Amino acid sequence: MGDSTRFSFLSLLRHGAGKVWDRQWRDAHPKASYGVVIVGAGGHGLATAYYLAREHGIRDIAVLDKGWLGGGNTGRNTTIIRSNYLQPESAALYEHALKLWESLSQTLNYNVMYSPRGVLMLAHTHHDVQVFKRHVHANRLQGIDNEWLTPAQAKAFCPPLDVSPDVRYPIQGAALQRRGGVARHDAVAWGYARAASALGVDIIQNCAVTGISRGADGAVTGVETTKGPIETGRVGVVTAGHTSVVMAMAGVRMPLESFPLQALVSEPVKPVLPCVVMSNTVHAYISQSDKGELVIGGGTDVYASYSQAGGLHVTRETLAAICELFPSFRRLKMLRNWGGIVDTTPDRSPIIGLTPVPGLFVNCGWGTGGFKATPGSGHIFAATIARGEPHPIAAPFSLDRFLSGRMINEEAAAAVAH
Amino acid sequence: MLLISCPWCGPRPENEFRYGGQAGLTRPAASADDATWSAYLYLRNNPKGRHQERWRHQPGCGRFFNCERDTVTDRISNTSKIGPR
Ligand SMILES: Cc1cc2nc3c(=O)[nH]c(=O)nc-3n(C[C@H](O)[C@H](O)[C@H](O)COP(=O)(O)OP(=O)(O)OC[C@H]3O[C@@H](n4cnc5c(N)ncnc54)[C@H](O)[C@@H]3O)c2cc1C
Ligand SMILES: [Zn+2]
């Protein structure tokens, strides 16, 4: 059975001899009721189900997705992982995730290809230098690695950089988080799906939630889906760009706007770029995948949309920025361009926790940068659902901060989408 | 790139405009309670479908105007001058 396959050197050898791999998770059909229903089988939803089952002993769980698992932003993102955020609340959240990344392949017995190759953020202006140095100091107080590099040190770490002073946007220095890097996005969804499924979680694809049912007291009683009604007392909404739409089914208006965010990859080439390079000022970021493709992204489209394609002129600007930073990349062909719909909050921090509707929980607002948080987000959201109260790391990210005014401003972090 | 019809200047490419977000938000009185202010400042309809929004013809006439656009197809069905409702 696929569920019991344990990956090891021996199992690889056996399959190398021609044995076909089994399916790695059960494609389930909905039962009439569940203890917990998770809406959205992206990385965050699947991780939530996994930690609910593994750490809280709740195994009567369905994860529903309107499409295929990992087909949302999880499978569309550029996989940058780092934890050097400015505010203590965010640093704690993203660092919690980064620690889980470090052992995730072992935990899941599935290679998520986490590669801590370093994330280098270039400073081109006096303002950049001040902002990044502030981040470096804040992070060191929080016990998070982040260091300031001179242009020469940045060049030593990332040889293709042009640090000469006579370019249009000279590099004045850079912030480096060495533990930052990338991971394989699909493997994260698949690894969590496989591990959750093995613990008894039902993953139900092509099953869109179309309504949220509530009792006379207002509490959640179930969901309506394209595969029929499902009873449950606890619903976790983890639907990224579609969160406003799903929450409206329970009459909750959200502080969210959904924007297309695009990315693209070049033809594969031999290793040219050893780390992730980001530039807020020139406004693009780039890394190289293990297949050799350069993975490129930039800012969101300017207007709210669910079109999942985005405007081509936005991508053209991103490419112009990359070629400004690395003129030699002008000679590369681009292979593919795509978009995902990201849910942005006013303070550019996520929303994790309870809602005004009893039994309804939400985990959203990750916007342009939630992939890096996947393990941590699932971990603390599971605890929040299991206990019915926010996990301490999740508490500052509750929905009511937009009423109390306790914002967690990370706009600098989101200056270039990542 | 969208082709947006400014009610004053006519159809122009999207990059001549700035997006202004959801239209029709009314600023509450200073004495309004926190929930009212929070809704005005932060809560948005963010619909999948027909959206009433504002755009500004920044480098052209500089004026704000209303626009109705479908957020799935990005098709604009109407633009109009901002006036008393
Ligand atoms: C181009 C791009 C680049 C990015 N780059 C980075 C990066 O470098 N680093 C980083 O940290 N983050 C990045 N992000 C952001 C990151 O991808 C997201 O924050 C993260 O993947 C969100 O995960 P999720 O599981 O919450 O959402 P998703 O993976 O989008 O999952 C949500 C799921 O909900 C499902 N759903 C929606 N509505 C319903 C419904 N009614 N019923 C049932 N199911 C429903 C969807 O089908 C979807 O599968 C990027 C995003 C994009 C688009
Ligand atoms: Zn005009």
Coordinates of C-alpha atoms and ligand atoms in Angstrom, one line a residue:
Chain A
M1 CA 0.0 0.0 0.0
G2 CA 1.2 3.5 -0.8
D3 CA 0.5 4.7 2.7
S4 CA 3.1 2.4 4.2
T5 CA 6.0 3.0 1.7
R6 CA 8.9 4.1 3.7
F7 CA 11.5 5.9 1.6
S8 CA 15.0 4.7 2.3
F9 CA 18.2 3.9 0.4
L10 CA 17.0 0.3 0.1
S11 CA 13.6 1.2 -1.2
L12 CA 15.3 3.5 -3.8
L13 CA 17.5 0.6 -4.9
R14 CA 14.5 -1.7 -5.3
H15 CA 12.6 0.8 -7.4
G16 CA 15.7 1.6 -9.4
A17 CA 15.4 -2.0 -10.6
G18 CA 12.1 -1.2 -12.2
K19 CA 9.3 -1.4 -9.6
V20 CA 6.7 1.2 -10.0
W21 CA 6.0 3.6 -7.1
D22 CA 2.6 3.4 -5.5
R23 CA 0.3 6.3 -5.0
Q24 CA 1.5 8.2 -2.0
W25 CA -1.9 9.2 -0.5
R26 CA -5.5 8.0 -0.6
D27 CA -7.8 10.0 -2.8
A28 CA -10.8 9.9 -0.4
H29 CA -14.5 10.5 -0.8
P30 CA -16.3 12.6 1.8
K31 CA -18.0 10.9 4.8
A32 CA -21.1 12.4 6.2
S33 CA -19.3 14.1 9.1
Y34 CA -15.9 14.9 10.4
G35 CA -14.4 16.3 13.6
V36 CA -12.6 19.0 11.7
V37 CA -12.9 20.2 8.1
I38 CA -10.0 22.1 6.5
V39 CA -10.9 24.1 3.4
G40 CA -7.9 24.3 1.1
A41 CA -5.4 21.6 0.3
G42 CA -2.4 24.0 -0.1
G43 CA 0.7 23.5 2.0
H44 CA -0.8 25.4 4.9
G45 CA -4.1 23.4 5.0
L46 CA -2.3 20.1 4.6
A47 CA 0.3 20.9 7.2
T48 CA -2.6 21.9 9.6
A49 CA -4.2 18.6 9.1
Y50 CA -0.9 16.7 9.6
Y51 CA -0.1 18.5 12.9
L52 CA -3.7 18.1 14.1
A53 CA -3.4 14.3 13.5
R54 CA 0.1 13.9 14.8
E55 CA 0.3 16.3 17.7
H56 CA -3.3 16.6 18.9
G57 CA -4.6 13.1 18.2
I58 CA -7.5 14.5 16.0
R59 CA -7.6 12.1 13.1
D60 CA -11.2 12.5 12.0
I61 CA -10.3 15.3 9.5
A62 CA -11.2 16.1 5.9
V63 CA -9.1 18.4 3.8
L64 CA -11.2 19.7 0.9
D65 CA -9.9 21.4 -2.3
K66 CA -11.8 22.8 -5.2
G67 CA -9.0 21.7 -7.5
W68 CA -6.0 19.4 -7.0
L69 CA -3.9 19.5 -3.9
G70 CA -1.0 22.0 -4.1
G71 CA -2.6 23.6 -7.2
G72 CA -2.9 27.0 -5.6
N73 CA -0.1 29.3 -4.6
T74 CA 1.8 26.4 -3.0
G75 CA 2.5 25.0 -6.5
R76 CA 3.0 28.5 -8.1
N77 CA 5.4 30.2 -5.7
T78 CA 9.1 30.8 -6.0
T79 CA 9.9 29.1 -2.7
I80 CA 12.1 31.6 -1.0
I81 CA 12.5 30.8 2.7
R82 CA 13.9 33.1 5.3
S83 CA 13.0 34.4 8.8
N84 CA 14.7 37.8 9.0
Y85 CA 11.5 39.9 9.5
L86 CA 11.6 43.1 11.4
Q87 CA 8.9 42.9 14.1
P88 CA 9.4 40.5 17.0
E89 CA 6.0 38.8 16.4
S90 CA 6.9 38.1 12.8
A91 CA 10.4 37.1 13.5
A92 CA 9.1 34.6 16.1
L93 CA 6.5 33.2 13.6
Y94 CA 8.9 32.8 10.6
E95 CA 11.7 31.5 12.8
H96 CA 9.4 28.9 14.2
A97 CA 8.8 27.8 10.6
L98 CA 12.5 27.9 9.7
K99 CA 13.4 25.6 12.5
L100 CA 10.8 23.1 11.3
W101 CA 12.1 23.3 7.7
E102 CA 15.5 22.2 9.0
S103 CA 14.2 18.8 9.8
L104 CA 11.1 18.6 7.7
S105 CA 12.4 16.0 5.2
Q106 CA 13.2 13.6 8.1
T107 CA 9.9 14.4 9.9
L108 CA 7.8 13.6 6.8
N109 CA 10.2 10.9 5.4
Y110 CA 9.8 12.8 2.2
N111 CA 12.5 14.9 0.6
V112 CA 11.3 18.5 0.4
M113 CA 14.7 19.6 -0.9
Y114 CA 15.1 22.4 1.7
S115 CA 18.3 24.1 0.5
P116 CA 19.7 26.7 2.9
R117 CA 21.8 28.4 0.3
G118 CA 21.5 31.9 1.7
V119 CA 19.1 34.8 0.9
L120 CA 21.0 37.9 -0.1
M121 CA 19.1 41.2 0.0
L122 CA 20.8 44.0 -2.0
A123 CA 20.9 47.6 -0.8
H124 CA 21.3 50.2 -3.5
T125 CA 20.4 53.4 -1.7
H126 CA 21.1 55.1 1.6
H127 CA 17.6 54.3 2.6
D128 CA 18.1 50.5 1.8
V129 CA 21.2 50.5 3.9
Q130 CA 19.5 52.0 6.9
V131 CA 16.4 49.7 6.6
F132 CA 18.5 46.5 6.2
K133 CA 20.9 47.4 9.0
R134 CA 17.9 48.0 11.2
H135 CA 16.6 44.5 10.3
V136 CA 20.1 43.0 11.0
H137 CA 20.2 44.6 14.4
A138 CA 16.6 43.7 15.2
N139 CA 17.2 40.1 14.1
R140 CA 20.3 39.7 16.2
L141 CA 18.4 40.9 19.3
Q142 CA 15.9 38.2 18.5
G143 CA 18.6 35.6 18.1
I144 CA 18.0 35.2 14.4
D145 CA 20.9 35.1 12.0
N146 CA 21.1 38.0 9.6
E147 CA 24.4 39.8 8.8
W148 CA 25.5 42.9 7.0
L149 CA 27.9 42.4 4.1
T150 CA 30.0 45.0 2.3
P151 CA 29.9 45.0 -1.5
A152 CA 33.1 43.1 -1.6
Q153 CA 31.8 40.5 0.8
A154 CA 28.5 40.2 -1.2
K155 CA 30.5 39.7 -4.3
A156 CA 32.6 36.9 -2.6
F157 CA 29.4 35.2 -1.5
C158 CA 27.6 35.6 -4.9
P159 CA 30.2 35.9 -7.7
P160 CA 27.9 36.9 -10.5
L161 CA 27.0 40.2 -8.8
D162 CA 28.3 43.3 -10.4
V163 CA 29.5 45.5 -7.5
S164 CA 31.2 48.2 -9.6
P165 CA 30.3 51.7 -8.6
D166 CA 29.5 52.9 -12.1
V167 CA 26.3 50.9 -12.7
R168 CA 22.9 52.5 -12.6
Y169 CA 22.0 51.1 -9.2
P170 CA 25.3 50.5 -7.4
I171 CA 25.3 47.8 -4.7
Q172 CA 26.1 49.5 -1.4
G173 CA 26.0 46.4 0.7
A174 CA 23.7 43.5 1.4
A175 CA 21.9 41.7 4.2
L176 CA 22.5 37.9 4.2
Q177 CA 20.6 35.2 6.0
R178 CA 22.6 32.1 5.5
R179 CA 20.0 29.7 6.8
G180 CA 17.5 31.1 4.3
G181 CA 17.1 29.4 0.9
V182 CA 14.6 27.5 -1.1
A183 CA 12.6 24.2 -1.0
R184 CA 10.7 22.1 -3.6
H185 CA 7.1 23.5 -3.5
D186 CA 5.3 20.4 -4.8
A187 CA 7.2 18.1 -2.5
V188 CA 6.0 20.2 0.5
A189 CA 2.4 19.7 -0.5
W190 CA 2.9 16.0 -1.4
G191 CA 5.0 15.3 1.7
Y192 CA 2.4 16.7 4.0
A193 CA -0.5 15.0 2.1
R194 CA 1.2 11.7 2.3
A195 CA 2.0 12.0 6.0
A196 CA -1.5 13.2 6.8
S197 CA -3.1 10.6 4.8
A198 CA -1.1 7.9 6.5
L199 CA -2.4 9.2 9.8
G200 CA -6.0 8.8 8.6
V201 CA -6.8 12.2 7.2
D202 CA -9.1 12.2 4.2
I203 CA -7.9 14.4 1.3
I204 CA -10.7 15.2 -1.0
Q205 CA -9.8 16.9 -4.3
N206 CA -12.2 18.5 -6.8
C207 CA -14.5 19.3 -3.9
A208 CA -15.3 23.0 -3.7
V209 CA -16.9 24.4 -0.5
T210 CA -20.0 26.4 -1.6
G211 CA -21.5 27.2 1.7
I212 CA -20.9 27.3 5.5
S213 CA -23.9 26.1 7.6
R214 CA -24.6 27.5 11.0
G215 CA -26.9 26.6 13.8
A216 CA -29.4 28.8 15.7
D217 CA -26.6 29.9 18.0
G218 CA -24.5 31.1 15.0
A219 CA -21.9 28.3 15.4
V220 CA -20.7 26.3 12.5
T221 CA -22.5 23.0 11.9
G222 CA -21.0 22.0 8.6
V223 CA -20.1 22.9 5.0
E224 CA -21.9 22.6 1.7
T225 CA -19.7 21.2 -1.1
T226 CA -19.9 20.2 -4.7
K227 CA -19.8 16.6 -3.4
G228 CA -22.7 17.2 -1.0
P229 CA -23.0 18.5 2.6
I230 CA -20.6 17.5 5.4
E231 CA -21.3 18.0 9.1
T232 CA -18.7 19.3 11.3
G233 CA -18.3 21.6 14.4
R234 CA -14.9 23.0 13.4
V235 CA -13.9 24.5 10.0
G236 CA -10.5 25.8 9.2
V237 CA -10.4 28.1 6.2
V238 CA -7.0 28.1 4.5
T239 CA -7.8 29.3 1.0
A240 CA -5.2 32.1 0.4
G241 CA -6.5 34.3 -2.5
H242 CA -10.1 33.0 -2.1
T243 CA -10.4 33.6 1.6
S244 CA -12.8 36.7 1.2
V245 CA -15.0 34.5 -0.9
V246 CA -15.2 31.6 1.5
M247 CA -15.5 33.7 4.6
A248 CA -18.4 35.6 3.0
M249 CA -20.2 32.3 3.1
A250 CA -20.3 32.7 6.9
G251 CA -21.1 36.4 6.6
V252 CA -17.6 37.6 7.7
R253 CA -16.0 40.5 5.8
M254 CA -12.2 40.3 5.7
P255 CA -9.4 42.9 5.7
L256 CA -8.1 41.4 2.5
E257 CA -7.6 42.2 -1.2
S258 CA -6.6 39.6 -3.7
F259 CA -4.0 40.4 -6.3
P260 CA -2.3 38.4 -9.1
L261 CA 1.3 37.7 -8.4
Q262 CA 3.4 36.4 -11.3
A263 CA 6.6 34.5 -11.7
L264 CA 8.6 33.0 -14.5
V265 CA 11.4 30.6 -15.2
S266 CA 14.2 30.7 -17.8
E267 CA 15.6 27.9 -19.9
P268 CA 17.8 25.6 -17.8
V269 CA 21.5 26.5 -17.6
K270 CA 24.5 25.2 -15.7
P271 CA 24.9 26.6 -12.2
V272 CA 25.3 30.4 -12.4
L273 CA 23.7 31.6 -9.2
P274 CA 24.7 30.1 -5.8
C275 CA 22.0 31.8 -3.6
V276 CA 18.8 33.7 -3.7
V277 CA 19.2 37.4 -4.6
M278 CA 16.6 40.0 -3.9
S279 CA 16.5 43.7 -4.6
N280 CA 13.6 45.8 -3.3
T281 CA 14.8 48.9 -5.1
V282 CA 15.4 47.5 -8.6
H283 CA 12.3 45.4 -7.7
A284 CA 12.9 41.8 -8.6
Y285 CA 14.3 38.6 -7.1
I286 CA 16.0 35.5 -8.5
S287 CA 17.3 32.1 -7.7
Q288 CA 18.3 29.0 -9.6
S289 CA 16.4 25.8 -9.3
D290 CA 18.1 22.4 -9.1
K291 CA 16.9 21.8 -12.7
G292 CA 19.0 24.8 -13.7
E293 CA 16.1 27.2 -14.5
L294 CA 16.4 30.8 -13.2
V295 CA 13.3 31.4 -11.1
I296 CA 12.3 35.0 -11.2
G297 CA 9.6 37.1 -9.5
G298 CA 8.8 40.7 -8.6
G299 CA 5.8 42.7 -7.4
T300 CA 2.1 42.0 -7.6
D301 CA -0.2 43.4 -10.3
V302 CA -1.6 46.7 -9.3
Y303 CA -5.4 46.0 -9.2
A304 CA -7.4 43.4 -7.3
S305 CA -8.2 40.4 -9.5
Y306 CA -8.9 36.6 -9.5
S307 CA -7.7 36.2 -13.1
Q308 CA -4.7 34.0 -12.1
A309 CA -2.8 35.3 -15.1
G310 CA -1.8 38.9 -14.5
G311 CA -0.7 41.5 -17.0
L312 CA 2.3 40.8 -19.1
H313 CA 3.7 44.3 -18.7
V314 CA 4.2 43.6 -15.0
T315 CA 6.4 40.6 -15.9
R316 CA 8.3 42.7 -18.5
E317 CA 9.2 45.2 -15.7
T318 CA 10.4 42.4 -13.5
L319 CA 12.6 41.1 -16.3
A320 CA 14.0 44.5 -17.0
A321 CA 14.9 44.7 -13.3
I322 CA 16.7 41.3 -13.4
C323 CA 18.6 42.3 -16.5
E324 CA 19.6 45.6 -14.8
L325 CA 21.1 43.5 -12.0
F326 CA 22.6 40.7 -14.2
P327 CA 23.1 42.1 -17.7
S328 CA 24.4 38.7 -18.9
F329 CA 20.9 37.1 -18.2
R330 CA 19.5 39.1 -21.2
R331 CA 20.7 36.2 -23.4
L332 CA 18.5 33.7 -21.7
K333 CA 15.2 32.5 -23.1
M334 CA 12.2 32.5 -20.8
L335 CA 10.3 29.2 -20.7
R336 CA 7.1 29.8 -18.7
N337 CA 5.2 32.6 -16.9
W338 CA 2.3 32.1 -14.6
G339 CA 0.3 33.8 -11.8
G340 CA -1.3 33.0 -8.5
I341 CA -3.9 35.0 -6.5
V342 CA -2.4 36.3 -3.2
D343 CA -4.4 37.7 -0.3
T344 CA -2.9 40.9 1.1
T345 CA -3.6 42.4 4.4
P346 CA -3.3 46.1 5.3
D347 CA -0.2 45.5 7.5
R348 CA 1.2 42.8 5.2
S349 CA 1.1 40.2 8.0
P350 CA -1.0 37.1 8.0
I351 CA -4.2 36.4 10.0
I352 CA -4.3 33.3 12.0
G353 CA -6.9 32.3 14.6
L354 CA -10.5 32.5 15.7
T355 CA -13.3 34.5 14.0
P356 CA -16.5 36.0 15.2
V357 CA -18.2 32.8 14.2
P358 CA -17.9 30.0 16.8
G359 CA -16.2 26.9 15.3
L360 CA -14.9 28.9 12.3
F361 CA -11.1 29.4 12.2
V362 CA -9.1 31.2 9.5
N363 CA -5.5 31.2 8.4
C364 CA -4.9 33.6 5.5
G365 CA -3.3 36.9 4.5
W366 CA 0.1 35.4 3.7
G367 CA 0.0 37.4 0.6
T368 CA 3.2 37.3 -1.4
G369 CA 5.3 35.5 1.2
G370 CA 3.7 32.6 3.0
F371 CA 5.4 29.5 1.5
K372 CA 8.3 30.0 3.9
A373 CA 5.9 29.8 6.8
T374 CA 4.1 26.6 5.7
P375 CA 5.4 24.2 8.5
G376 CA 5.1 26.9 11.2
S377 CA 1.7 28.1 10.1
G378 CA 0.3 24.6 10.0
H379 CA 1.8 23.8 13.3
I380 CA 0.4 26.8 15.3
F381 CA -3.0 26.7 13.4
A382 CA -3.4 23.1 14.3
A383 CA -2.9 24.0 18.0
T384 CA -5.3 26.9 17.7
I385 CA -8.0 24.7 16.3
A386 CA -7.4 21.8 18.7
R387 CA -7.5 24.0 21.8
G388 CA -10.0 26.6 20.6
E389 CA -7.7 29.4 21.6
P390 CA -4.7 31.0 19.8
H391 CA -1.3 29.3 20.0
P392 CA 1.0 31.9 21.7
I393 CA 2.9 32.6 18.4
A394 CA -0.4 33.0 16.6
A395 CA -2.0 35.3 19.2
P396 CA -0.7 38.6 17.8
F397 CA -1.9 37.7 14.3
S398 CA -5.6 37.4 15.3
L399 CA -8.2 39.0 13.2
D400 CA -9.2 41.5 15.9
R401 CA -5.9 43.4 15.5
F402 CA -7.7 45.4 12.8
L403 CA -10.1 46.5 15.5
S404 CA -7.6 47.1 18.3
G405 CA -5.1 48.7 16.0
R406 CA -2.2 46.4 17.1
M407 CA -0.8 46.1 13.5
I408 CA 2.3 44.1 12.7
N409 CA 3.7 46.2 10.0
E410 CA 5.9 44.3 7.6
E411 CA 5.5 46.5 4.5
A412 CA 9.3 46.7 4.1
A413 CA 9.4 42.9 4.0
A414 CA 6.9 42.8 1.2
A415 CA 8.4 45.6 -0.8
V416 CA 9.3 43.1 -3.4
A417 CA 7.0 40.1 -3.3
H418 CA 8.4 37.0 -1.7
Chain B
M1 CA -2.7 45.6 -20.1
L2 CA -6.2 46.9 -19.5
L3 CA -7.7 49.5 -21.8
I4 CA -9.4 51.9 -19.5
S5 CA -11.8 54.6 -20.6
C6 CA -11.3 57.8 -18.5
P7 CA -14.6 59.6 -18.5
W8 CA -12.8 62.9 -19.4
C9 CA -10.0 61.8 -21.7
G10 CA -11.3 58.6 -23.3
P11 CA -9.6 55.1 -23.7
R12 CA -6.0 54.9 -22.5
P13 CA -3.7 52.1 -21.5
E14 CA -3.7 50.9 -18.0
N15 CA -0.2 52.2 -17.2
E16 CA -1.6 55.7 -17.4
F17 CA -3.7 55.0 -14.3
R18 CA -3.4 54.3 -10.6
Y19 CA -5.7 51.8 -9.0
G20 CA -7.7 53.3 -6.2
G21 CA -9.4 50.3 -4.6
Q22 CA -13.0 49.7 -3.7
A23 CA -15.3 52.6 -4.5
G24 CA -18.1 54.0 -2.4
L25 CA -16.5 53.9 1.0
T26 CA -17.9 56.7 3.2
R27 CA -15.7 58.2 5.8
P28 CA -17.4 57.9 9.2
A29 CA -17.9 60.7 11.6
A30 CA -14.9 61.3 14.0
S31 CA -17.2 60.1 16.8
A32 CA -18.0 56.7 15.2
D33 CA -17.0 53.6 17.2
D34 CA -14.0 51.5 16.6
A35 CA -15.9 48.8 14.6
T36 CA -17.2 51.4 12.2
W37 CA -13.7 52.9 11.7
S38 CA -12.1 49.5 11.4
A39 CA -14.6 48.5 8.7
Y40 CA -14.0 51.8 6.8
L41 CA -10.2 51.5 7.0
Y42 CA -9.7 47.8 6.5
L43 CA -12.6 45.6 5.5
R44 CA -13.1 45.2 1.8
N45 CA -15.7 43.2 -0.3
N46 CA -12.9 41.8 -2.5
P47 CA -15.5 40.0 -4.6
K48 CA -14.8 37.3 -7.2
G49 CA -16.9 38.9 -9.9
R50 CA -18.4 42.4 -10.4
H51 CA -16.4 45.0 -8.5
Q52 CA -17.1 48.7 -8.0
E53 CA -13.7 50.5 -7.9
R54 CA -11.9 53.8 -8.3
W55 CA -9.1 54.6 -10.6
R56 CA -7.1 57.8 -11.1
H57 CA -5.9 59.1 -14.4
Q58 CA -2.6 60.1 -12.8
P59 CA -0.5 61.6 -15.6
G60 CA -3.5 62.6 -17.7
C61 CA -6.3 64.7 -16.2
G62 CA -5.3 63.6 -12.7
R63 CA -8.9 62.9 -11.8
F64 CA -10.5 60.0 -9.9
F65 CA -13.4 58.2 -11.5
N66 CA -15.6 55.1 -10.8
C67 CA -15.2 51.9 -12.7
E68 CA -17.1 48.6 -12.8
R69 CA -14.9 45.6 -13.6
D70 CA -15.3 41.8 -13.4
T71 CA -12.4 40.5 -11.3
V72 CA -12.4 37.1 -13.0
T73 CA -12.3 38.3 -16.6
D74 CA -10.9 41.8 -15.9
R75 CA -13.6 43.1 -18.4
I76 CA -14.6 46.7 -17.7
S77 CA -18.3 47.2 -18.1
N78 CA -18.5 50.9 -17.2
T79 CA -16.6 53.9 -16.1
S80 CA -18.2 57.1 -14.8
K81 CA -17.5 60.5 -13.3
I82 CA -17.6 60.7 -9.5
G83 CA -20.7 62.6 -8.6
P84 CA -23.3 63.0 -5.9
R85 CA -25.0 59.6 -5.5
Ligands
LIG1 C1 4.1 33.8 -8.1 C2 4.2 33.6 -6.6 C3 5.4 33.6 -6.0 C4 5.5 33.5 -4.6 N1 6.8 33.4 -4.0 C5 6.9 33.2 -2.7 C6 8.2 33.0 -2.2 O1 9.3 33.0 -2.9 N2 8.3 32.7 -0.8 C7 7.2 32.6 0.0 O2 7.4 32.4 1.2 N3 6.0 32.8 -0.5 C8 5.8 33.0 -1.9 N4 4.5 33.2 -2.4 C9 3.4 33.1 -1.5 C10 3.0 31.7 -1.2 O3 2.8 30.9 -2.4 C11 1.7 31.6 -0.4 O4 1.7 32.5 0.7 C12 1.5 30.2 0.2 O5 1.8 29.2 -0.8 C13 0.0 30.0 0.6 O6 -0.2 28.7 0.9 P1 -1.7 28.2 1.2 O7 -1.6 26.8 1.5 O8 -2.2 29.1 2.2 O9 -2.5 28.6 -0.1 P2 -2.7 27.8 -1.5 O10 -1.6 26.9 -1.8 O11 -3.1 28.8 -2.5 O12 -3.9 26.8 -1.2 C14 -5.3 27.3 -1.0 C15 -6.1 26.2 -1.6 O13 -7.5 26.6 -1.3 C16 -8.3 26.1 -2.4 N5 -9.6 26.7 -2.4 C17 -9.9 28.0 -2.6 N6 -11.3 28.2 -2.5 C18 -11.8 27.0 -2.2 C19 -13.1 26.5 -2.0 N7 -14.2 27.3 -2.0 N8 -13.3 25.2 -1.6 C20 -12.3 24.4 -1.5 N9 -11.0 24.7 -1.8 C21 -10.8 26.0 -2.1 C22 -7.5 26.4 -3.6 O14 -7.8 25.5 -4.7 C23 -6.0 26.1 -3.1 O15 -5.5 24.9 -3.5 C24 4.4 33.3 -3.8 C25 3.1 33.3 -4.4 C26 3.0 33.4 -5.8 C27 1.7 33.4 -6.4
ZN2 ZN -8.3 61.5 -17.8

